[in-house]
Amino acid sequence: MAEYETILTETDGAVGIVTLNRPKALNALSAQLVDELVDALGAFDADPAIGCMIITGSEKAFAAGADITEMATKSFWDAFGDDFLAKWDRVGTMRKPVIAAVQGFALGGGCEIAMMCDFIIAADTAKFGQPEINLGVIPGVGGTQRLTRAIGKAKAMDMVLTGRMMSAEEAERSGLVSRVVPAAELMDEAKKAAATIASRSLPSVLAGKESVNRAFETTLSEGCRFERRIFHGLFATDDQKEGMAAFVEKRKPSFRNR
Ligand code: CO8
């Protein structure tokens, strides 16, 4: 792994973990941090020893948004000419699953990065919000789109137009997060989920992720057709033979990721 200044990376078995680490700025997402995050995720994604990734932050903040000091003086041309924020999208293009383990603030770009992950496990201390309206802008990396798909128009409008924060409990009730756990158990829970995913057959994990994501991009009938074709395709893998033989023989499968 490369040397990073704004993130920490580690592995736990087949799980790659990226910890956002700018404690003095509540993990505000500077250009350098986003570069490093995308680089580290890309390296884990390409590493055959890794089956799942986790992005996490600190106890106080997953991330308090894009770095406001860095963008405060940008002109229209600075933003448009450089396609400001375009690189962030790459967080959502990893092929292997990425879990966001969130405690504390996940605001603005922090909430958007969490929503680019495949699912969010939240500590009971987590607070989600899209407060860009307070700064005279709107979300810029998918907040109005992914939040609306996750929690529906009424709540998304409420969040985006008032800039209010949502508790972990409300976020789970609204469908933004998959589980809420006590803060002290957050990383254990996220690692357990990631290790479970990493223990499954990689071809079916990649297929499952891609197929669920199709639901956001296409019609129901096209999505179901896509799913069925991939389902059929998985019968060409050794792992399908192994998985089903193991069930019949009442033993644990031993997947070889092929
Ligand atoms: N950027 C830069 N620095 C930050 C940020 C941030 N987003 N958030 C916090 N910090 C810094 C503070 O300035 C402070 O620094 P210092 O100690 O040097 O004064 C330090 O982190 C600690 O913060 P606070 O003292 O404010 O801590 P509190 O516990 O009092 O408050 C809050 C915590 C409520 C999270 C508060 O810090 C806050 O409101 N932060 C800003 C949240 C926000 O507005 N986020 C959205 C940013 S915009 C964005 O992400 C959208 C991207 C798309 C934009 C498109 C533009 C074209």
XYZ file of N, CA and C and ligand atoms in Angstrom:
831
model
N 0.846 -1.214 0.000
C 0.000 0.000 0.000
C 0.880 1.263 0.000
N 0.387 2.279 -0.673
C 1.122 3.542 -0.734
C 1.126 4.214 0.644
N 1.987 5.228 0.792
C 1.994 6.019 2.032
C 0.876 7.042 1.957
N 0.017 7.065 2.950
C -1.084 8.029 2.953
C -0.965 8.968 4.148
N -1.468 10.191 3.978
C -1.411 11.174 5.070
C -2.769 11.423 5.718
N -3.847 11.157 4.986
C -5.167 11.534 5.507
C -6.080 10.334 5.773
N -5.564 9.145 5.485
C -6.328 7.923 5.787
C -5.375 6.892 6.389
N -5.943 5.904 7.059
C -5.170 4.759 7.534
C -5.728 3.536 6.827
N -4.860 2.596 6.490
C -5.353 1.360 5.872
C -4.851 0.169 6.670
N -5.656 -0.850 6.745
C -5.244 -2.098 7.387
C -6.058 -3.234 6.789
N -5.591 -4.449 7.038
C -6.393 -5.599 6.623
C -6.695 -6.447 7.855
N -7.832 -7.116 7.812
C -8.211 -8.040 8.877
C -8.679 -9.290 8.151
N -7.795 -10.263 7.995
C -8.103 -11.415 7.151
C -8.322 -10.939 5.730
N -9.482 -11.282 5.177
C -9.778 -10.907 3.785
C -10.538 -9.586 3.693
N -10.522 -8.804 4.773
C -11.248 -7.527 4.799
C -10.247 -6.369 4.748
N -10.452 -5.457 3.817
C -9.606 -4.258 3.710
C -10.328 -3.095 4.381
N -9.636 -2.408 5.303
C -10.289 -1.337 6.069
C -9.600 -0.006 5.795
N -10.393 0.998 5.435
C -9.868 2.355 5.267
C -10.492 3.223 6.352
N -9.645 3.869 7.149
C -10.132 4.769 8.198
C -9.811 6.203 7.799
N -10.837 7.021 7.648
C -10.624 8.437 7.328
C -9.970 9.084 8.543
N -8.928 9.865 8.315
C -8.117 10.285 9.464
C -7.605 11.724 9.350
N -8.557 12.667 9.456
C -8.178 14.075 9.605
C -8.888 14.574 10.866
N -8.442 14.108 12.034
C -9.205 14.339 13.262
C -9.441 15.814 13.565
N -8.491 16.679 13.199
C -8.654 18.093 13.540
C -9.759 18.759 12.730
N -10.118 18.189 11.603
C -11.169 18.783 10.764
C -12.371 17.859 10.654
N -12.579 17.015 11.665
C -13.719 16.072 11.657
C -13.777 15.285 10.340
N -12.592 14.895 9.872
C -12.479 14.111 8.626
C -13.085 14.809 7.413
N -13.009 16.141 7.391
C -13.489 16.866 6.208
C -12.766 16.317 4.985
N -13.528 16.180 3.897
C -13.058 15.444 2.724
C -12.322 16.386 1.780
N -11.046 16.571 2.046
C -10.209 17.397 1.171
C -9.935 16.636 -0.118
N -9.437 17.346 -1.134
C -9.098 16.689 -2.408
C -8.074 15.588 -2.159
N -7.110 15.859 -1.281
C -6.085 14.846 -0.989
C -6.715 13.604 -0.360
N -7.638 13.832 0.574
C -8.270 12.677 1.232
C -9.048 11.833 0.216
N -9.788 12.494 -0.648
C -10.582 11.732 -1.631
C -9.649 10.973 -2.587
N -8.551 11.625 -3.011
C -7.550 10.939 -3.853
C -7.045 9.681 -3.153
N -6.699 9.840 -1.878
C -6.120 8.715 -1.140
C -7.160 7.619 -0.911
N -8.382 8.025 -0.617
C -9.463 7.052 -0.395
C -9.702 6.216 -1.655
N -9.803 6.896 -2.789
C -10.061 6.208 -4.059
C -8.884 5.285 -4.407
N -7.673 5.749 -4.142
C -6.485 4.946 -4.421
C -6.459 3.678 -3.553
N -6.741 3.853 -2.263
C -6.687 2.713 -1.334
C -7.792 1.705 -1.646
N -8.990 2.198 -1.936
C -10.089 1.276 -2.281
C -9.757 0.530 -3.564
N -9.204 1.239 -4.539
C -8.843 0.617 -5.816
C -7.814 -0.490 -5.609
N -6.855 -0.253 -4.706
C -5.820 -1.264 -4.438
C -6.437 -2.494 -3.772
N -7.341 -2.278 -2.817
C -8.018 -3.423 -2.186
C -8.887 -4.161 -3.214
N -9.567 -3.387 -4.065
C -10.456 -3.987 -5.060
C -9.670 -4.912 -5.990
N -8.427 -4.524 -6.276
C -7.602 -5.300 -7.210
C -6.843 -6.435 -6.518
N -6.886 -6.474 -5.196
C -6.084 -7.445 -4.443
C -6.866 -8.756 -4.291
N -6.364 -9.858 -4.878
C -7.108 -11.120 -4.799
C -7.279 -11.638 -3.380
N -6.480 -11.143 -2.437
C -6.602 -11.611 -1.045
C -7.744 -10.920 -0.303
N -8.325 -9.886 -0.920
C -9.386 -9.107 -0.253
C -10.742 -9.444 -0.866
N -11.736 -9.671 0.013
C -13.071 -10.008 -0.484
C -14.124 -8.963 -0.177
N -13.808 -8.031 0.729
C -14.790 -7.004 1.100
C -14.033 -5.853 1.764
N -14.592 -4.649 1.665
C -13.925 -3.473 2.239
C -14.840 -2.751 3.223
N -14.214 -2.014 4.128
C -14.972 -1.174 5.070
C -14.368 0.226 5.004
N -15.237 1.240 4.952
C -14.777 2.617 5.161
C -15.339 3.067 6.498
N -14.478 3.610 7.347
C -14.948 4.116 8.630
C -14.256 5.434 8.947
N -14.685 6.072 10.036
C -14.066 7.337 10.437
C -13.685 7.266 11.895
N -13.967 8.336 12.641
C -13.608 8.355 14.061
C -14.889 8.275 14.887
N -14.697 8.276 16.207
C -15.849 8.239 17.101
C -16.726 9.473 16.896
N -16.074 10.637 16.673
C -16.842 11.882 16.562
C -17.421 12.099 15.159
N -16.681 11.644 14.142
C -17.159 11.923 12.783
C -16.729 10.846 11.804
N -17.708 10.337 11.047
C -17.365 9.570 9.845
C -16.708 10.567 8.899
N -17.413 11.623 8.566
C -16.851 12.766 7.836
C -17.868 13.902 7.857
N -17.378 15.112 8.190
C -18.290 16.272 8.297
C -18.448 16.984 6.961
N -18.203 16.275 5.862
C -18.495 16.852 4.549
C -17.259 17.219 3.767
N -17.490 17.783 2.591
C -16.385 18.295 1.782
C -15.664 19.360 2.614
N -14.374 19.563 2.314
C -13.605 20.546 3.081
C -14.041 21.950 2.666
N -14.759 22.612 3.569
C -15.353 23.911 3.225
C -14.268 24.956 2.996
N -13.188 24.893 3.778
C -12.122 25.902 3.606
C -11.497 25.776 2.216
N -11.438 24.546 1.710
C -10.804 24.311 0.412
C -11.662 24.833 -0.750
N -13.001 24.792 -0.572
C -13.855 25.164 -1.718
C -14.481 26.549 -1.583
N -14.286 27.194 -0.416
C -15.006 28.450 -0.134
C -14.788 29.522 -1.196
N -13.579 29.604 -1.766
C -13.280 30.705 -2.688
C -13.301 30.270 -4.160
N -13.736 29.050 -4.424
C -13.755 28.582 -5.818
C -14.738 29.403 -6.652
N -14.332 29.705 -7.881
C -15.243 30.365 -8.816
C -16.043 29.290 -9.558
N -17.020 29.719 -10.346
C -17.758 28.757 -11.180
C -16.779 27.983 -12.062
N -15.844 28.719 -12.674
C -14.931 28.048 -13.598
C -13.979 27.095 -12.864
N -13.557 27.480 -11.647
C -12.718 26.548 -10.862
C -13.467 25.219 -10.697
N -14.754 25.323 -10.361
C -15.537 24.112 -10.094
C -15.849 23.360 -11.385
N -16.350 24.084 -12.394
C -16.783 23.446 -13.640
C -15.584 23.011 -14.481
N -14.615 23.908 -14.608
C -13.437 23.622 -15.438
C -12.678 22.401 -14.949
N -12.531 22.272 -13.643
C -11.798 21.119 -13.078
C -12.721 19.926 -12.848
N -13.996 20.050 -13.194
C -14.990 19.021 -12.884
C -14.876 18.626 -11.411
N -14.907 19.668 -10.566
C -14.764 19.518 -9.124
C -15.731 18.453 -8.605
N -15.223 17.543 -7.812
C -15.989 16.449 -7.183
C -16.160 15.215 -8.074
N -15.748 15.288 -9.358
C -15.996 14.143 -10.254
C -15.308 12.880 -9.733
N -14.126 13.047 -9.154
C -13.362 11.882 -8.725
C -14.069 11.090 -7.623
N -14.891 11.817 -6.843
C -15.567 11.158 -5.723
C -16.392 9.970 -6.180
N -16.965 10.078 -7.397
C -17.860 9.015 -7.879
C -17.177 7.653 -7.880
N -15.849 7.672 -7.955
C -15.138 6.389 -8.056
C -15.293 5.523 -6.810
N -15.636 6.155 -5.683
C -15.904 5.364 -4.471
C -17.034 4.372 -4.744
N -17.988 4.799 -5.586
C -19.152 3.954 -5.868
C -18.946 2.986 -7.015
N -17.737 2.914 -7.562
C -17.536 2.042 -8.727
C -16.678 0.813 -8.423
N -16.407 0.567 -7.139
C -15.636 -0.632 -6.790
C -16.471 -1.868 -7.114
N -15.836 -2.930 -7.550
C -16.593 -4.143 -7.884
C -16.872 -4.984 -6.640
N -15.912 -4.991 -5.714
C -16.147 -5.752 -4.476
C -16.987 -4.913 -3.517
N -17.730 -5.558 -2.633
C -18.585 -4.801 -1.722
C -17.796 -3.883 -0.783
N -18.408 -2.748 -0.499
C -17.834 -1.765 0.436
C -18.911 -1.438 1.470
N -18.565 -1.603 2.741
C -19.497 -1.291 3.834
C -19.050 0.029 4.462
N -19.993 0.933 4.746
C -19.661 2.125 5.530
C -20.000 1.827 6.983
N -19.024 2.008 7.868
C -19.243 1.846 9.316
C -19.198 3.252 9.908
N -20.384 3.759 10.271
C -20.515 5.192 10.579
C -20.774 5.424 12.060
N -19.947 6.254 12.696
C -20.310 6.812 14.000
C -20.109 8.322 13.943
N -20.832 9.043 14.755
C -20.734 10.505 14.746
C -21.318 11.090 13.472
N -20.760 12.246 13.070
C -21.343 12.991 11.948
C -21.038 12.349 10.586
N -22.079 12.191 9.789
C -21.901 11.849 8.368
C -22.701 12.905 7.619
N -22.048 13.999 7.314
C -22.748 15.170 6.782
C -22.267 15.509 5.380
N -23.160 16.055 4.572
C -22.772 16.511 3.241
C -22.075 15.400 2.480
N -20.871 15.691 2.007
C -20.098 14.684 1.276
C -19.843 13.436 2.106
N -19.854 13.550 3.434
C -19.667 12.377 4.298
C -20.850 11.436 4.172
N -22.046 11.996 4.162
C -23.256 11.182 3.980
C -23.264 10.612 2.560
N -22.791 11.412 1.612
C -22.794 10.957 0.210
C -21.803 9.814 -0.011
N -20.626 9.900 0.628
C -19.660 8.789 0.521
C -20.262 7.535 1.151
N -20.913 7.701 2.318
C -21.531 6.534 2.975
C -22.577 5.913 2.046
N -23.344 6.764 1.355
C -24.391 6.238 0.461
C -23.813 5.613 -0.811
N -22.570 5.939 -1.167
C -21.933 5.274 -2.315
C -21.514 3.851 -1.951
N -21.414 3.588 -0.637
C -21.058 2.232 -0.207
C -22.271 1.326 -0.421
N -22.056 0.012 -0.320
C -23.151 -0.916 -0.641
C -24.189 -0.970 0.464
N -23.741 -0.860 1.714
C -24.694 -0.615 2.799
C -23.985 0.055 3.954
N -24.823 0.620 4.830
C -24.292 1.401 5.953
C -24.665 0.694 7.249
N -23.656 0.438 8.082
C -23.918 -0.009 9.449
C -23.613 1.200 10.329
N -24.578 1.590 11.150
C -24.418 2.815 11.932
C -24.309 2.513 13.417
N -23.465 3.285 14.104
C -23.477 3.283 15.567
C -24.686 4.091 16.015
N -25.136 3.840 17.233
C -26.303 4.595 17.728
C -25.986 6.086 17.886
N -24.720 6.456 17.769
C -24.309 7.867 17.872
C -24.302 8.578 16.507
N -24.580 7.836 15.444
C -24.425 8.423 14.095
C -25.478 9.501 13.835
N -25.051 10.516 13.081
C -25.993 11.572 12.664
C -25.758 11.827 11.188
N -26.843 11.732 10.421
C -26.742 11.904 8.974
C -27.388 13.218 8.571
N -26.812 13.876 7.557
C -27.444 15.101 7.094
C -26.842 15.588 5.794
N -27.630 16.392 5.088
C -27.160 17.066 3.862
C -27.328 18.569 4.127
N -26.372 19.169 4.874
C -26.552 20.559 5.305
C -26.056 21.599 4.308
N -25.809 21.198 3.052
C -25.241 22.136 2.072
C -26.085 23.392 1.902
N -27.411 23.261 2.126
C -28.312 24.406 1.961
C -27.889 25.562 2.880
N -27.272 25.215 4.009
C -26.801 26.257 4.943
C -25.608 27.025 4.388
N -24.970 26.444 3.355
C -23.765 27.066 2.781
C -24.078 27.755 1.459
N -25.349 27.774 1.076
C -25.706 28.408 -0.191
C -25.481 27.529 -1.398
N -25.385 26.201 -1.193
C -25.268 25.270 -2.330
C -26.233 24.103 -2.105
N -26.075 23.062 -2.887
C -26.845 21.834 -2.681
C -25.851 20.674 -2.682
N -26.272 19.465 -2.336
C -25.345 18.322 -2.413
C -24.772 18.207 -3.824
N -23.506 17.786 -3.931
C -22.850 17.774 -5.249
C -22.352 16.412 -5.687
N -22.450 15.401 -4.825
C -21.979 14.064 -5.217
C -23.054 13.009 -4.926
N -24.255 13.319 -5.398
C -25.306 12.290 -5.364
C -26.286 12.398 -4.206
N -26.113 13.387 -3.341
C -26.990 13.481 -2.168
C -28.457 13.605 -2.518
N -28.791 14.389 -3.522
C -30.222 14.546 -3.855
C -30.760 13.294 -4.547
N -29.876 12.493 -5.140
C -30.319 11.314 -5.887
C -30.321 10.049 -5.026
N -29.182 9.757 -4.411
C -29.118 8.504 -3.623
C -29.981 8.599 -2.370
N -30.022 9.771 -1.733
C -30.856 9.905 -0.528
C -32.329 9.715 -0.894
N -32.748 10.287 -2.011
C -34.153 10.169 -2.433
C -34.506 8.717 -2.727
N -33.584 8.005 -3.384
C -33.849 6.582 -3.650
C -33.877 5.784 -2.355
N -33.048 6.185 -1.373
C -32.959 5.411 -0.128
C -34.144 5.669 0.791
N -34.559 6.940 0.930
C -35.553 7.228 1.977
C -36.837 7.851 1.429
N -36.912 8.057 0.102
C -38.132 8.600 -0.502
C -38.135 10.116 -0.545
N -39.076 10.639 -1.342
C -39.086 12.083 -1.616
C -39.357 12.937 -0.371
N -40.332 12.542 0.442
C -40.738 13.415 1.549
C -39.573 13.664 2.499
N -38.913 12.584 2.905
C -37.816 12.755 3.855
C -36.592 13.386 3.191
N -36.332 13.017 1.928
C -35.168 13.592 1.250
C -35.347 15.105 1.096
N -36.535 15.542 0.703
C -36.805 16.980 0.580
C -36.596 17.674 1.925
N -37.142 17.066 2.972
C -37.006 17.611 4.328
C -35.520 17.795 4.671
N -34.721 16.756 4.423
C -33.289 16.804 4.769
C -32.533 17.829 3.921
N -32.799 17.808 2.608
C -32.018 18.656 1.688
C -32.423 20.124 1.813
N -33.708 20.386 2.065
C -34.165 21.788 2.096
C -34.025 22.437 3.471
N -34.106 21.634 4.542
C -33.905 22.241 5.874
C -32.473 22.089 6.347
N -31.770 21.083 5.836
C -30.400 20.824 6.286
C -30.345 20.157 7.649
N -31.485 19.643 8.131
C -31.488 19.046 9.478
C -30.761 17.703 9.504
N -30.361 17.303 10.711
C -29.701 16.003 10.845
C -30.712 14.929 11.239
N -30.386 13.701 10.874
C -31.235 12.548 11.163
C -30.463 11.636 12.113
N -31.121 11.157 13.162
C -30.451 10.240 14.101
C -30.278 8.865 13.445
N -29.458 8.037 14.078
C -29.261 6.670 13.575
C -30.586 5.920 13.571
N -31.369 6.141 14.617
C -32.649 5.427 14.750
C -33.596 5.809 13.598
N -33.660 7.131 13.318
C -34.522 7.574 12.210
C -33.975 7.062 10.878
N -32.637 7.042 10.764
C -32.014 6.579 9.513
C -32.321 5.109 9.257
N -32.353 4.316 10.321
C -32.663 2.891 10.127
C -34.151 2.725 9.768
N -34.986 3.482 10.494
C -36.430 3.410 10.235
C -36.743 3.836 8.803
N -35.935 4.758 8.269
C -36.202 5.313 6.935
C -35.560 4.499 5.818
N -34.724 3.539 6.164
C -34.102 2.705 5.138
C -32.754 3.196 4.644
N -32.178 4.187 5.348
C -30.855 4.680 4.927
C -29.745 3.743 5.399
N -29.926 3.133 6.551
C -28.888 2.240 7.081
C -29.478 0.849 7.288
N -28.602 -0.156 7.220
C -29.113 -1.525 7.321
C -29.215 -2.000 8.763
N -28.322 -1.518 9.623
C -28.363 -1.939 11.029
C -27.845 -0.795 11.902
N -28.352 -0.711 13.132
C -27.798 0.212 14.130
C -27.312 -0.626 15.302
N -26.099 -0.339 15.750
C -25.536 -1.108 16.870
C -24.947 -0.136 17.883
N -24.750 -0.567 19.134
C -24.072 0.313 20.096
C -22.694 0.693 19.563
N -22.287 1.941 19.810
C -21.037 2.450 19.225
C -19.846 1.525 19.503
N -19.802 0.967 20.711
C -18.652 0.130 21.082
C -18.570 -1.138 20.230
N -19.686 -1.515 19.635
C -19.707 -2.758 18.845
C -19.624 -2.525 17.343
N -19.500 -1.242 16.952
C -19.608 -0.924 15.519
C -18.588 -1.672 14.668
N -17.311 -1.580 15.030
C -16.298 -2.176 14.151
C -16.372 -3.700 14.159
N -16.687 -4.287 15.321
C -16.835 -5.750 15.367
C -17.958 -6.195 14.440
N -19.059 -5.461 14.494
C -20.221 -5.809 13.664
C -19.881 -5.656 12.170
N -19.214 -4.543 11.840
C -18.867 -4.304 10.431
C -17.872 -5.346 9.937
N -16.885 -5.668 10.785
C -15.886 -6.668 10.379
C -16.518 -8.040 10.215
N -17.462 -8.359 11.107
C -18.133 -9.660 11.015
C -18.919 -9.745 9.692
N -19.642 -8.670 9.372
C -20.420 -8.663 8.123
C -19.475 -8.770 6.922
N -18.375 -8.011 6.973
C -17.426 -8.012 5.843
C -16.761 -9.379 5.696
N -16.408 -9.996 6.835
C -15.759 -11.315 6.775
C -16.739 -12.357 6.224
N -18.005 -12.232 6.591
C -19.016 -13.162 6.066
C -19.090 -13.035 4.545
N -19.150 -11.802 4.059
C -19.210 -11.573 2.614
C -17.953 -12.120 1.939
N -16.795 -11.854 2.561
C -15.518 -12.289 1.970
C -15.401 -13.813 1.944
N -16.170 -14.499 2.808
C -16.092 -15.968 2.842
C -16.971 -16.599 1.753
N -17.824 -15.816 1.122
C -18.693 -16.343 0.077
C -17.921 -16.431 -1.240
N -18.546 -17.055 -2.242
C -17.896 -17.173 -3.544
C -17.839 -15.793 -4.216
N -16.637 -15.343 -4.552
C -16.491 -13.997 -5.127
C -17.335 -13.783 -6.388
N -17.374 -14.751 -7.331
C -18.223 -14.511 -8.511
C -19.671 -14.217 -8.133
N -20.214 -14.930 -7.141
C -21.618 -14.656 -6.801
C -21.748 -13.358 -6.007
N -20.737 -13.001 -5.235
C -20.777 -11.716 -4.525
C -20.766 -10.558 -5.535
N -19.868 -10.638 -6.514
C -19.810 -9.567 -7.528
C -21.125 -9.504 -8.301
N -21.671 -10.683 -8.603
C -22.920 -10.738 -9.373
C -24.078 -10.166 -8.561
N -24.133 -10.504 -7.276
C -25.216 -10.004 -6.420
C -25.167 -8.494 -6.292
N -23.954 -7.966 -6.114
C -23.800 -6.507 -6.001
C -24.232 -5.824 -7.296
N -23.749 -6.351 -8.412
C -24.056 -5.717 -9.696
C -25.555 -5.774 -9.979
N -26.166 -6.887 -9.609
C -27.577 -7.067 -9.914
C -28.448 -6.156 -9.043
N -28.140 -6.043 -7.749
C -28.917 -5.115 -6.906
C -28.759 -3.690 -7.446
N -27.540 -3.336 -7.822
C -27.327 -1.967 -8.324
C -28.091 -1.698 -9.622
N -28.366 -2.747 -10.406
C -29.148 -2.546 -11.636
C -30.530 -2.006 -11.323
N -31.039 -2.358 -10.141
C -32.389 -1.941 -9.759
C -32.516 -0.419 -9.770
N -31.381 0.275 -9.600
C -31.433 1.743 -9.557
C -31.275 2.369 -10.935
N -31.011 1.552 -11.923
C -30.664 2.106 -13.232
C -31.629 1.697 -14.340
N -32.569 0.784 -14.034
C -33.348 0.231 -15.132
C -34.785 -0.092 -14.707
N -35.586 -0.565 -15.668
C -36.977 -0.931 -15.358
C -37.010 -2.284 -14.646
N -38.168 -2.616 -14.062
C -38.301 -3.893 -13.352
C -38.071 -5.075 -14.293
N -38.694 -5.039 -15.497
C -38.564 -6.213 -16.370
C -37.130 -6.348 -16.882
N -36.484 -5.227 -17.219
C -35.087 -5.310 -17.672
C -34.181 -5.743 -16.524
N -34.463 -5.255 -15.332
C -33.663 -5.637 -14.163
C -33.790 -7.123 -13.884
N -35.004 -7.641 -13.980
C -35.216 -9.078 -13.737
C -34.548 -9.918 -14.825
N -34.586 -9.405 -16.074
C -33.921 -10.121 -17.170
C -32.396 -10.168 -16.914
N -31.848 -9.024 -16.495
C -30.416 -8.928 -16.181
C -30.067 -9.946 -15.084
N -30.877 -9.941 -14.026
C -30.647 -10.872 -12.915
C -30.663 -12.320 -13.394
N -31.676 -12.669 -14.207
C -31.823 -14.055 -14.661
C -30.621 -14.497 -15.491
N -30.123 -13.598 -16.366
C -28.965 -13.953 -17.202
C -27.734 -14.207 -16.328
N -27.546 -13.363 -15.319
C -26.385 -13.556 -14.438
C -26.555 -14.829 -13.624
N -27.798 -15.046 -13.146
C -28.084 -16.276 -12.400
C -27.726 -17.497 -13.249
N -28.189 -17.509 -14.500
C -27.840 -18.620 -15.404
C -26.329 -18.740 -15.538
N -25.663 -17.602 -15.698
C -24.215 -17.601 -15.914
C -23.453 -18.217 -14.749
N -23.994 -18.085 -13.544
C -23.273 -18.613 -12.370
C -23.222 -20.141 -12.366
N -24.085 -20.770 -13.199
C -24.007 -22.240 -13.309
C -22.758 -22.685 -14.075
N -22.030 -21.725 -14.629
C -20.756 -22.053 -15.282
C -19.600 -22.040 -14.281
N -19.860 -21.683 -13.031
C -18.741 -21.593 -12.073
C -18.559 -22.903 -11.305
N -17.324 -23.149 -10.898
C -17.038 -24.293 -10.018
C -17.728 -24.089 -8.668
N -17.792 -22.825 -8.238
C -18.353 -22.557 -6.911
C -19.840 -22.900 -6.821
N -20.567 -22.788 -7.919
C -21.982 -23.211 -7.894
C -22.061 -24.726 -7.666
N -21.179 -25.480 -8.357
C -21.182 -26.944 -8.172
C -20.817 -27.264 -6.723
N -19.772 -26.596 -6.242
C -19.308 -26.846 -4.877
C -20.380 -26.454 -3.853
N -20.984 -25.274 -4.011
C -21.970 -24.790 -3.046
C -23.162 -25.732 -2.945
N -23.645 -26.194 -4.078
C -24.838 -27.053 -4.061
C -24.491 -28.471 -3.633
N -23.285 -28.952 -4.046
C -22.853 -30.291 -3.604
C -22.673 -30.297 -2.088
N -22.094 -29.222 -1.554
C -21.862 -29.152 -0.106
C -23.193 -29.185 0.644
N -24.207 -28.491 0.107
C -25.523 -28.516 0.767
C -26.069 -29.936 0.790
N -26.010 -30.597 -0.368
C -26.559 -31.960 -0.468
C -25.800 -32.913 0.460
N -24.477 -32.710 0.540
C -23.644 -33.606 1.377
C -23.589 -33.148 2.829
N -24.356 -32.134 3.179
C -24.436 -31.610 4.548
C -23.063 -31.254 5.120
N -22.278 -30.511 4.322
C -20.972 -30.021 4.791
C -20.834 -28.565 4.389
N -19.774 -27.919 4.906
C -19.546 -26.513 4.546
C -18.911 -26.429 3.166
N -19.320 -25.471 2.342
C -18.679 -25.364 1.024
C -17.270 -24.801 1.141
N -16.442 -25.194 0.196
C -15.090 -24.648 0.149
C -14.946 -23.937 -1.207
N -15.209 -22.623 -1.200
C -15.238 -21.875 -2.457
C -13.831 -21.542 -2.937
N -13.681 -21.554 -4.258
C -12.365 -21.261 -4.841
C -12.388 -20.001 -5.709
N -13.503 -19.290 -5.641
C -13.637 -18.029 -6.390
C -13.436 -18.214 -7.889
N -14.003 -19.290 -8.399
C -13.963 -19.475 -9.864
C -15.141 -20.307 -10.305
N -14.756 21.437 6.213
C -13.663 21.958 6.815
N -13.489 21.978 8.146
C -14.449 21.440 8.927
C -15.612 20.873 8.373
C -15.760 20.882 6.942
N -16.816 20.319 6.320
N -16.391 20.424 9.370
C -15.737 20.681 10.513
N -14.566 21.288 10.259
C -13.559 21.765 11.224
C -14.039 23.006 11.956
O -13.789 24.151 11.174
C -13.201 22.940 13.195
O -11.886 23.389 12.890
P -11.100 24.367 13.927
O -10.974 23.560 15.188
O -9.807 24.642 13.237
O -11.981 25.561 14.112
C -13.101 21.441 13.491
O -13.409 20.787 12.248
C -14.087 20.985 14.534
O -15.378 21.404 14.145
P -16.361 22.232 15.112
O -15.581 23.034 16.092
O -17.343 22.954 14.254
O -17.071 21.006 15.873
P -18.535 21.002 16.531
O -18.600 19.714 17.302
O -18.817 22.280 17.237
O -19.543 20.937 15.285
C -20.352 20.105 13.146
C -19.568 19.787 14.444
C -21.824 20.334 13.479
C -20.224 18.874 12.251
C -19.766 21.362 12.468
O -18.356 21.207 12.381
C -20.303 21.601 11.064
O -21.406 22.066 10.893
N -19.479 21.289 10.022
C -19.814 21.531 8.637
C -20.815 20.505 8.125
C -21.190 20.803 6.692
O -21.759 21.842 6.373
N -20.896 19.868 5.796
C -21.233 19.999 4.384
C -20.056 20.479 3.624
S -20.437 20.749 1.911
C -20.431 19.222 1.222
O -19.988 18.266 1.769
C -21.075 19.082 -0.153
C -20.148 18.700 -1.217
C -20.751 19.199 -2.475
C -20.610 20.676 -2.559
C -20.791 21.122 -3.953
C -20.141 22.480 -4.157
C -19.961 22.863 -5.598
